[in-house]
Amino acid sequence: MERTYVMVKPDGVQRNLVGEIISRFEKKGFKIVGLRMLQMDRAIAEKHYGEHIGKPFFEGLVAYITSGPVVAMVLEGKDVVTAVRAMNGATNPANAGSGTIRGDFAIEVSRNVIHGSDSVESANREIAIYFTDKELCAYKKILEDWIYE
Ligand code: IDP
Ligand code: MG
């Protein structure tokens, strides 16, 4: 089964959206296989957002993402990478559809509440930043036969 890295950003934590966001993914049918809270520092931010180093918004992004704790998780399910990106909505909440997390809970691109990996390769890279193999749980849930044929 495919896995993705999802993170409630500091604004999502401060705005009491952790439960709402996790609940959406649970209700969809995705399985939480890793979950933790942490405070990111500059080094982790540069690792995670390496592709954006040097861009005009990068310093603001580091300040934002290190401004408070985040909730990091690994979700598992069929085509979960693409599905989570769709559930998160467009990077800029102004373009995010209603019914998506960013569309429903955010207004500005620099305060867009949630992260989701953009490919399976990115997911594997990002998961390894935040979780060791031992911290991820492989387990069966009784509802799986009601979610997958
Ligand atoms: P993504 O989070 O949807 O994958 P990316 O383009 O990878 O979007 O950008 C990473 C994060 O950087 C965004 O989620 C957002 O928090 C921030 N960001 C992206 N573009 C801008 C911008 O133009 N101004 C401010 N922040 C931005
Ligand atoms: Mg991205």
PDB file of N, CA, C and O in Angstrom, residues 62-122:
ATOM      1  N   VAL A  62      10.364  29.504   6.316  1.00  0.00           N
ATOM      2  CA  VAL A  62      11.088  28.947   7.468  1.00  0.00           C
ATOM      3  C   VAL A  62      10.544  29.541   8.767  1.00  0.00           C
ATOM      4  O   VAL A  62      10.297  28.821   9.744  1.00  0.00           O
ATOM      5  N   ALA A  63      10.335  30.870   8.773  1.00  0.00           N
ATOM      6  CA  ALA A  63       9.801  31.518   9.984  1.00  0.00           C
ATOM      7  C   ALA A  63       8.432  30.928  10.343  1.00  0.00           C
ATOM      8  O   ALA A  63       8.138  30.658  11.510  1.00  0.00           O
ATOM      9  N   TYR A  64       7.611  30.729   9.317  1.00  0.00           N
ATOM     10  CA  TYR A  64       6.259  30.175   9.512  1.00  0.00           C
ATOM     11  C   TYR A  64       6.304  28.748  10.049  1.00  0.00           C
ATOM     12  O   TYR A  64       5.690  28.429  11.071  1.00  0.00           O
ATOM     13  N   ILE A  65       7.072  27.917   9.391  1.00  0.00           N
ATOM     14  CA  ILE A  65       7.020  26.487   9.691  1.00  0.00           C
ATOM     15  C   ILE A  65       7.712  26.164  11.016  1.00  0.00           C
ATOM     16  O   ILE A  65       7.473  25.120  11.614  1.00  0.00           O
ATOM     17  N   THR A  66       8.590  27.091  11.478  1.00  0.00           N
ATOM     18  CA  THR A  66       9.264  26.882  12.772  1.00  0.00           C
ATOM     19  C   THR A  66       8.610  27.712  13.885  1.00  0.00           C
ATOM     20  O   THR A  66       9.141  27.792  14.991  1.00  0.00           O
ATOM     21  N   SER A  67       7.456  28.315  13.610  1.00  0.00           N
ATOM     22  CA  SER A  67       6.857  29.252  14.561  1.00  0.00           C
ATOM     23  C   SER A  67       6.124  28.568  15.706  1.00  0.00           C
ATOM     24  O   SER A  67       5.704  29.227  16.660  1.00  0.00           O
ATOM     25  N   GLY A  68       5.954  27.264  15.619  1.00  0.00           N
ATOM     26  CA  GLY A  68       5.267  26.523  16.676  1.00  0.00           C
ATOM     27  C   GLY A  68       5.262  25.060  16.298  1.00  0.00           C
ATOM     28  O   GLY A  68       5.724  24.691  15.209  1.00  0.00           O
ATOM     29  N   PRO A  69       4.737  24.207  17.179  1.00  0.00           N
ATOM     30  CA  PRO A  69       4.753  22.773  16.877  1.00  0.00           C
ATOM     31  C   PRO A  69       3.884  22.413  15.677  1.00  0.00           C
ATOM     32  O   PRO A  69       2.913  23.101  15.363  1.00  0.00           O
ATOM     33  N   VAL A  70       4.272  21.332  15.032  1.00  0.00           N
ATOM     34  CA  VAL A  70       3.497  20.758  13.931  1.00  0.00           C
ATOM     35  C   VAL A  70       3.074  19.349  14.331  1.00  0.00           C
ATOM     36  O   VAL A  70       3.653  18.757  15.244  1.00  0.00           O
ATOM     37  N   VAL A  71       2.066  18.829  13.657  1.00  0.00           N
ATOM     38  CA  VAL A  71       1.667  17.434  13.860  1.00  0.00           C
ATOM     39  C   VAL A  71       1.990  16.667  12.580  1.00  0.00           C
ATOM     40  O   VAL A  71       1.456  16.973  11.512  1.00  0.00           O
ATOM     41  N   ALA A  72       2.916  15.725  12.715  1.00  0.00           N
ATOM     42  CA  ALA A  72       3.432  14.961  11.579  1.00  0.00           C
ATOM     43  C   ALA A  72       2.763  13.600  11.544  1.00  0.00           C
ATOM     44  O   ALA A  72       2.591  12.966  12.585  1.00  0.00           O
ATOM     45  N   MET A  73       2.375  13.172  10.350  1.00  0.00           N
ATOM     46  CA  MET A  73       1.772  11.836  10.265  1.00  0.00           C
ATOM     47  C   MET A  73       2.088  11.161   8.948  1.00  0.00           C
ATOM     48  O   MET A  73       2.401  11.822   7.951  1.00  0.00           O
ATOM     49  N   VAL A  74       2.010   9.848   8.982  1.00  0.00           N
ATOM     50  CA  VAL A  74       2.124   9.052   7.768  1.00  0.00           C
ATOM     51  C   VAL A  74       0.798   8.342   7.575  1.00  0.00           C
ATOM     52  O   VAL A  74       0.286   7.696   8.490  1.00  0.00           O
ATOM     53  N   LEU A  75       0.218   8.523   6.395  1.00  0.00           N
ATOM     54  CA  LEU A  75      -1.048   7.893   6.056  1.00  0.00           C
ATOM     55  C   LEU A  75      -0.810   6.838   4.997  1.00  0.00           C
ATOM     56  O   LEU A  75       0.036   7.014   4.116  1.00  0.00           O
ATOM     57  N   GLU A  76      -1.587   5.774   5.082  1.00  0.00           N
ATOM     58  CA  GLU A  76      -1.456   4.660   4.144  1.00  0.00           C
ATOM     59  C   GLU A  76      -2.787   4.381   3.480  1.00  0.00           C
ATOM     60  O   GLU A  76      -3.833   4.445   4.126  1.00  0.00           O
ATOM     61  N   GLY A  77      -2.742   4.079   2.179  1.00  0.00           N
ATOM     62  CA  GLY A  77      -3.961   3.711   1.468  1.00  0.00           C
ATOM     63  C   GLY A  77      -3.730   3.688  -0.023  1.00  0.00           C
ATOM     64  O   GLY A  77      -2.658   4.060  -0.509  1.00  0.00           O
ATOM     65  N   LYS A  78      -4.740   3.269  -0.746  1.00  0.00           N
ATOM     66  CA  LYS A  78      -4.653   3.195  -2.204  1.00  0.00           C
ATOM     67  C   LYS A  78      -4.553   4.609  -2.781  1.00  0.00           C
ATOM     68  O   LYS A  78      -5.410   5.451  -2.504  1.00  0.00           O
ATOM     69  N   ASP A  79      -3.514   4.856  -3.587  1.00  0.00           N
ATOM     70  CA  ASP A  79      -3.297   6.163  -4.240  1.00  0.00           C
ATOM     71  C   ASP A  79      -3.387   7.322  -3.242  1.00  0.00           C
ATOM     72  O   ASP A  79      -3.910   8.401  -3.548  1.00  0.00           O
ATOM     73  N   VAL A  80      -2.847   7.104  -2.047  1.00  0.00           N
ATOM     74  CA  VAL A  80      -3.011   8.082  -0.967  1.00  0.00           C
ATOM     75  C   VAL A  80      -2.293   9.408  -1.251  1.00  0.00           C
ATOM     76  O   VAL A  80      -2.742  10.466  -0.816  1.00  0.00           O
ATOM     77  N   VAL A  81      -1.194   9.373  -2.003  1.00  0.00           N
ATOM     78  CA  VAL A  81      -0.461  10.620  -2.277  1.00  0.00           C
ATOM     79  C   VAL A  81      -1.358  11.596  -3.029  1.00  0.00           C
ATOM     80  O   VAL A  81      -1.533  12.756  -2.622  1.00  0.00           O
ATOM     81  N   THR A  82      -1.923  11.139  -4.129  1.00  0.00           N
ATOM     82  CA  THR A  82      -2.786  11.990  -4.951  1.00  0.00           C
ATOM     83  C   THR A  82      -4.055  12.375  -4.200  1.00  0.00           C
ATOM     84  O   THR A  82      -4.510  13.525  -4.271  1.00  0.00           O
ATOM     85  N   ALA A  83      -4.618  11.436  -3.484  1.00  0.00           N
ATOM     86  CA  ALA A  83      -5.881  11.703  -2.777  1.00  0.00           C
ATOM     87  C   ALA A  83      -5.692  12.764  -1.698  1.00  0.00           C
ATOM     88  O   ALA A  83      -6.530  13.664  -1.543  1.00  0.00           O
ATOM     89  N   VAL A  84      -4.596  12.699  -0.969  1.00  0.00           N
ATOM     90  CA  VAL A  84      -4.359  13.699   0.087  1.00  0.00           C
ATOM     91  C   VAL A  84      -4.133  15.076  -0.527  1.00  0.00           C
ATOM     92  O   VAL A  84      -4.641  16.081  -0.017  1.00  0.00           O
ATOM     93  N   ARG A  85      -3.398  15.137  -1.639  1.00  0.00           N
ATOM     94  CA  ARG A  85      -3.216  16.442  -2.306  1.00  0.00           C
ATOM     95  C   ARG A  85      -4.567  17.026  -2.701  1.00  0.00           C
ATOM     96  O   ARG A  85      -4.800  18.229  -2.573  1.00  0.00           O
ATOM     97  N   ALA A  86      -5.454  16.172  -3.184  1.00  0.00           N
ATOM     98  CA  ALA A  86      -6.792  16.648  -3.576  1.00  0.00           C
ATOM     99  C   ALA A  86      -7.579  17.102  -2.356  1.00  0.00           C
ATOM    100  O   ALA A  86      -8.270  18.133  -2.388  1.00  0.00           O
ATOM    101  N   MET A  87      -7.486  16.353  -1.271  1.00  0.00           N
ATOM    102  CA  MET A  87      -8.204  16.731  -0.048  1.00  0.00           C
ATOM    103  C   MET A  87      -7.632  18.008   0.557  1.00  0.00           C
ATOM    104  O   MET A  87      -8.359  18.793   1.168  1.00  0.00           O
ATOM    105  N   ASN A  88      -6.318  18.225   0.401  1.00  0.00           N
ATOM    106  CA  ASN A  88      -5.695  19.453   0.921  1.00  0.00           C
ATOM    107  C   ASN A  88      -6.118  20.672   0.110  1.00  0.00           C
ATOM    108  O   ASN A  88      -6.283  21.757   0.660  1.00  0.00           O
ATOM    109  N   GLY A  89      -6.259  20.518  -1.200  1.00  0.00           N
ATOM    110  CA  GLY A  89      -6.598  21.640  -2.066  1.00  0.00           C
ATOM    111  C   GLY A  89      -5.369  22.356  -2.581  1.00  0.00           C
ATOM    112  O   GLY A  89      -4.238  22.055  -2.184  1.00  0.00           O
ATOM    113  N   ALA A  90      -5.578  23.325  -3.460  1.00  0.00           N
ATOM    114  CA  ALA A  90      -4.470  24.050  -4.092  1.00  0.00           C
ATOM    115  C   ALA A  90      -3.590  24.729  -3.055  1.00  0.00           C
ATOM    116  O   ALA A  90      -4.064  25.135  -1.986  1.00  0.00           O
ATOM    117  N   THR A  91      -2.292  24.859  -3.413  1.00  0.00           N
ATOM    118  CA  THR A  91      -1.318  25.487  -2.502  1.00  0.00           C
ATOM    119  C   THR A  91      -1.809  26.844  -2.012  1.00  0.00           C
ATOM    120  O   THR A  91      -1.723  27.149  -0.819  1.00  0.00           O
ATOM    121  N   ASN A  92      -2.318  27.651  -2.938  1.00  0.00           N
ATOM    122  CA  ASN A  92      -2.891  28.945  -2.548  1.00  0.00           C
ATOM    123  C   ASN A  92      -4.375  28.748  -2.217  1.00  0.00           C
ATOM    124  O   ASN A  92      -5.168  28.409  -3.095  1.00  0.00           O
ATOM    125  N   PRO A  93      -4.741  28.940  -0.968  1.00  0.00           N
ATOM    126  CA  PRO A  93      -6.140  28.700  -0.561  1.00  0.00           C
ATOM    127  C   PRO A  93      -7.152  29.492  -1.402  1.00  0.00           C
ATOM    128  O   PRO A  93      -8.303  29.076  -1.514  1.00  0.00           O
ATOM    129  N   ALA A  94      -6.691  30.598  -1.996  1.00  0.00           N
ATOM    130  CA  ALA A  94      -7.589  31.383  -2.848  1.00  0.00           C
ATOM    131  C   ALA A  94      -8.060  30.562  -4.046  1.00  0.00           C
ATOM    132  O   ALA A  94      -9.134  30.810  -4.601  1.00  0.00           O
ATOM    133  N   ASN A  95      -7.243  29.571  -4.425  1.00  0.00           N
ATOM    134  CA  ASN A  95      -7.595  28.721  -5.569  1.00  0.00           C
ATOM    135  C   ASN A  95      -8.093  27.343  -5.139  1.00  0.00           C
ATOM    136  O   ASN A  95      -8.332  26.479  -5.985  1.00  0.00           O
ATOM    137  N   ALA A  96      -8.192  27.127  -3.843  1.00  0.00           N
ATOM    138  CA  ALA A  96      -8.576  25.808  -3.332  1.00  0.00           C
ATOM    139  C   ALA A  96     -10.094  25.703  -3.255  1.00  0.00           C
ATOM    140  O   ALA A  96     -10.762  26.597  -2.742  1.00  0.00           O
ATOM    141  N   GLY A  97     -10.606  24.623  -3.785  1.00  0.00           N
ATOM    142  CA  GLY A  97     -12.053  24.441  -3.826  1.00  0.00           C
ATOM    143  C   GLY A  97     -12.656  24.303  -2.444  1.00  0.00           C
ATOM    144  O   GLY A  97     -12.015  23.850  -1.500  1.00  0.00           O
ATOM    145  N   SER A  98     -13.893  24.703  -2.356  1.00  0.00           N
ATOM    146  CA  SER A  98     -14.646  24.477  -1.136  1.00  0.00           C
ATOM    147  C   SER A  98     -14.776  22.973  -0.918  1.00  0.00           C
ATOM    148  O   SER A  98     -14.928  22.211  -1.870  1.00  0.00           O
ATOM    149  N   GLY A  99     -14.652  22.551   0.321  1.00  0.00           N
ATOM    150  CA  GLY A  99     -14.640  21.121   0.610  1.00  0.00           C
ATOM    151  C   GLY A  99     -13.231  20.582   0.790  1.00  0.00           C
ATOM    152  O   GLY A  99     -13.049  19.496   1.320  1.00  0.00           O
ATOM    153  N   THR A 100     -12.231  21.342   0.351  1.00  0.00           N
ATOM    154  CA  THR A 100     -10.842  20.960   0.630  1.00  0.00           C
ATOM    155  C   THR A 100     -10.405  21.627   1.940  1.00  0.00           C
ATOM    156  O   THR A 100     -11.025  22.593   2.394  1.00  0.00           O
ATOM    157  N   ILE A 101      -9.343  21.094   2.518  1.00  0.00           N
ATOM    158  CA  ILE A 101      -8.883  21.631   3.810  1.00  0.00           C
ATOM    159  C   ILE A 101      -8.451  23.090   3.659  1.00  0.00           C
ATOM    160  O   ILE A 101      -8.851  23.957   4.437  1.00  0.00           O
ATOM    161  N   ARG A 102      -7.655  23.365   2.626  1.00  0.00           N
ATOM    162  CA  ARG A 102      -7.210  24.754   2.446  1.00  0.00           C
ATOM    163  C   ARG A 102      -8.366  25.651   2.009  1.00  0.00           C
ATOM    164  O   ARG A 102      -8.445  26.825   2.403  1.00  0.00           O
ATOM    165  N   GLY A 103      -9.257  25.113   1.204  1.00  0.00           N
ATOM    166  CA  GLY A 103     -10.417  25.894   0.766  1.00  0.00           C
ATOM    167  C   GLY A 103     -11.342  26.240   1.919  1.00  0.00           C
ATOM    168  O   GLY A 103     -11.927  27.326   1.972  1.00  0.00           O
ATOM    169  N   ASP A 104     -11.457  25.330   2.856  1.00  0.00           N
ATOM    170  CA  ASP A 104     -12.387  25.537   3.974  1.00  0.00           C
ATOM    171  C   ASP A 104     -11.767  26.303   5.142  1.00  0.00           C
ATOM    172  O   ASP A 104     -12.486  26.976   5.890  1.00  0.00           O
ATOM    173  N   PHE A 105     -10.441  26.171   5.328  1.00  0.00           N
ATOM    174  CA  PHE A 105      -9.859  26.677   6.575  1.00  0.00           C
ATOM    175  C   PHE A 105      -8.741  27.691   6.402  1.00  0.00           C
ATOM    176  O   PHE A 105      -8.120  28.073   7.399  1.00  0.00           O
ATOM    177  N   ALA A 106      -8.415  28.096   5.186  1.00  0.00           N
ATOM    178  CA  ALA A 106      -7.283  29.009   5.014  1.00  0.00           C
ATOM    179  C   ALA A 106      -7.591  30.082   3.978  1.00  0.00           C
ATOM    180  O   ALA A 106      -8.485  29.915   3.146  1.00  0.00           O
ATOM    181  N   ILE A 107      -6.829  31.171   4.039  1.00  0.00           N
ATOM    182  CA  ILE A 107      -7.046  32.307   3.133  1.00  0.00           C
ATOM    183  C   ILE A 107      -5.777  32.644   2.353  1.00  0.00           C
ATOM    184  O   ILE A 107      -5.847  32.913   1.157  1.00  0.00           O
ATOM    185  N   GLU A 108      -4.616  32.606   3.019  1.00  0.00           N
ATOM    186  CA  GLU A 108      -3.381  33.028   2.353  1.00  0.00           C
ATOM    187  C   GLU A 108      -2.424  31.857   2.125  1.00  0.00           C
ATOM    188  O   GLU A 108      -2.354  30.935   2.944  1.00  0.00           O
ATOM    189  N   VAL A 109      -1.646  31.935   1.040  1.00  0.00           N
ATOM    190  CA  VAL A 109      -0.695  30.865   0.696  1.00  0.00           C
ATOM    191  C   VAL A 109       0.352  30.670   1.780  1.00  0.00           C
ATOM    192  O   VAL A 109       0.832  29.553   2.004  1.00  0.00           O
ATOM    193  N   SER A 110       0.696  31.738   2.480  1.00  0.00           N
ATOM    194  CA  SER A 110       1.721  31.660   3.520  1.00  0.00           C
ATOM    195  C   SER A 110       1.184  31.188   4.867  1.00  0.00           C
ATOM    196  O   SER A 110       1.919  31.104   5.846  1.00  0.00           O
ATOM    197  N   ARG A 111      -0.107  30.859   4.896  1.00  0.00           N
ATOM    198  CA  ARG A 111      -0.738  30.306   6.107  1.00  0.00           C
ATOM    199  C   ARG A 111      -1.742  29.242   5.648  1.00  0.00           C
ATOM    200  O   ARG A 111      -2.937  29.350   5.898  1.00  0.00           O
ATOM    201  N   ASN A 112      -1.224  28.201   4.984  1.00  0.00           N
ATOM    202  CA  ASN A 112      -2.141  27.266   4.331  1.00  0.00           C
ATOM    203  C   ASN A 112      -2.343  25.947   5.063  1.00  0.00           C
ATOM    204  O   ASN A 112      -2.786  24.960   4.488  1.00  0.00           O
ATOM    205  N   VAL A 113      -2.025  25.919   6.349  1.00  0.00           N
ATOM    206  CA  VAL A 113      -2.531  24.954   7.331  1.00  0.00           C
ATOM    207  C   VAL A 113      -1.998  23.518   7.230  1.00  0.00           C
ATOM    208  O   VAL A 113      -1.855  22.850   8.240  1.00  0.00           O
ATOM    209  N   ILE A 114      -1.733  23.045   6.015  1.00  0.00           N
ATOM    210  CA  ILE A 114      -1.456  21.609   5.860  1.00  0.00           C
ATOM    211  C   ILE A 114      -0.412  21.359   4.789  1.00  0.00           C
ATOM    212  O   ILE A 114      -0.319  22.115   3.816  1.00  0.00           O
ATOM    213  N   HIS A 115       0.357  20.290   4.977  1.00  0.00           N
ATOM    214  CA  HIS A 115       1.298  19.812   3.958  1.00  0.00           C
ATOM    215  C   HIS A 115       0.948  18.391   3.562  1.00  0.00           C
ATOM    216  O   HIS A 115       0.557  17.588   4.408  1.00  0.00           O
ATOM    217  N   GLY A 116       1.108  18.075   2.286  1.00  0.00           N
ATOM    218  CA  GLY A 116       1.022  16.690   1.814  1.00  0.00           C
ATOM    219  C   GLY A 116       2.058  16.466   0.725  1.00  0.00           C
ATOM    220  O   GLY A 116       2.242  17.325  -0.146  1.00  0.00           O
ATOM    221  N   SER A 117       2.727  15.323   0.741  1.00  0.00           N
ATOM    222  CA  SER A 117       3.767  15.031  -0.254  1.00  0.00           C
ATOM    223  C   SER A 117       3.197  15.090  -1.667  1.00  0.00           C
ATOM    224  O   SER A 117       2.045  14.723  -1.898  1.00  0.00           O
ATOM    225  N   ASP A 118       4.061  15.518  -2.628  1.00  0.00           N
ATOM    226  CA  ASP A 118       3.569  15.691  -4.006  1.00  0.00           C
ATOM    227  C   ASP A 118       3.815  14.490  -4.909  1.00  0.00           C
ATOM    228  O   ASP A 118       3.394  14.496  -6.071  1.00  0.00           O
ATOM    229  N   SER A 119       4.525  13.473  -4.420  1.00  0.00           N
ATOM    230  CA  SER A 119       4.761  12.256  -5.216  1.00  0.00           C
ATOM    231  C   SER A 119       5.174  11.144  -4.252  1.00  0.00           C
ATOM    232  O   SER A 119       5.500  11.420  -3.087  1.00  0.00           O
ATOM    233  N   VAL A 120       5.191   9.919  -4.760  1.00  0.00           N
ATOM    234  CA  VAL A 120       5.633   8.799  -3.926  1.00  0.00           C
ATOM    235  C   VAL A 120       7.101   8.980  -3.537  1.00  0.00           C
ATOM    236  O   VAL A 120       7.482   8.710  -2.391  1.00  0.00           O
ATOM    237  N   GLU A 121       7.908   9.501  -4.456  1.00  0.00           N
ATOM    238  CA  GLU A 121       9.337   9.728  -4.166  1.00  0.00           C
ATOM    239  C   GLU A 121       9.488  10.764  -3.054  1.00  0.00           C
ATOM    240  O   GLU A 121      10.263  10.576  -2.115  1.00  0.00           O
ATOM    241  N   SER A 122       8.761  11.881  -3.175  1.00  0.00           N
ATOM    242  CA  SER A 122       8.805  12.899  -2.115  1.00  0.00           C
ATOM    243  C   SER A 122       8.317  12.319  -0.800  1.00  0.00           C
ATOM    244  O   SER A 122       8.857  12.622   0.264  1.00  0.00           O
TER     245      SER A 122
END
